[in-house]
Amino acid sequence: MTISYGALAGLIAAIAFLILVLFTIPMLIRTAKVLKETSATIQTTNESMKKLSEDMDGLMDQTHNLLDQTNDLMIDVNGKMKTLDPVVKAAADLGESVSELNDSSKKIAKRFSSNHFSHAGLVSSIAATAFARRRRRRGEN
């Protein structure tokens, strides 16, 4: 039996193809395993993302409620601040008046000390003024 060159070339090509298929089978099996693992990982990731999305929705609802309560609280605080404004203004005016009174007292004390009044002269002057007022009041009554 004689084999022609064409048949021999076909046989060599068939054997080469068989060897190629035999070497690709393990690689295809490994690729199938990797694809299964990848599919499982993607499925787990999808479930985790769904759970995370649900948790974020709950958190956003709670945040929304908290912001509403904060807005209500700020409205209440602003209203109370408006009622306190006159009190703060009155306290500022009182502080200003006390400061002016202190300045006037210092000026009077300085004037008395610069005139070099003696203690006796100052006391007698104050006493004379007090008695004069008392006499005037008695005369009016």
PDB file of C-alpha atoms in Angstrom, residues 18 31 45 88 98 114:
ATOM      1  CA  LEU A  18      -5.275  16.289  17.212  1.00  0.00           C
ATOM      2  CA  THR A  31     -11.111  28.736  31.457  1.00  0.00           C
ATOM      3  CA  THR A  45     -21.297  41.276  44.156  1.00  0.00           C
ATOM      4  CA  VAL A  88     -29.918  92.074  74.625  1.00  0.00           C
ATOM      5  CA  VAL A  98     -23.124 102.474  83.430  1.00  0.00           C
ATOM      6  CA  SER A 114      -8.012 119.115  91.769  1.00  0.00           C
TER       7      SER A 114
END
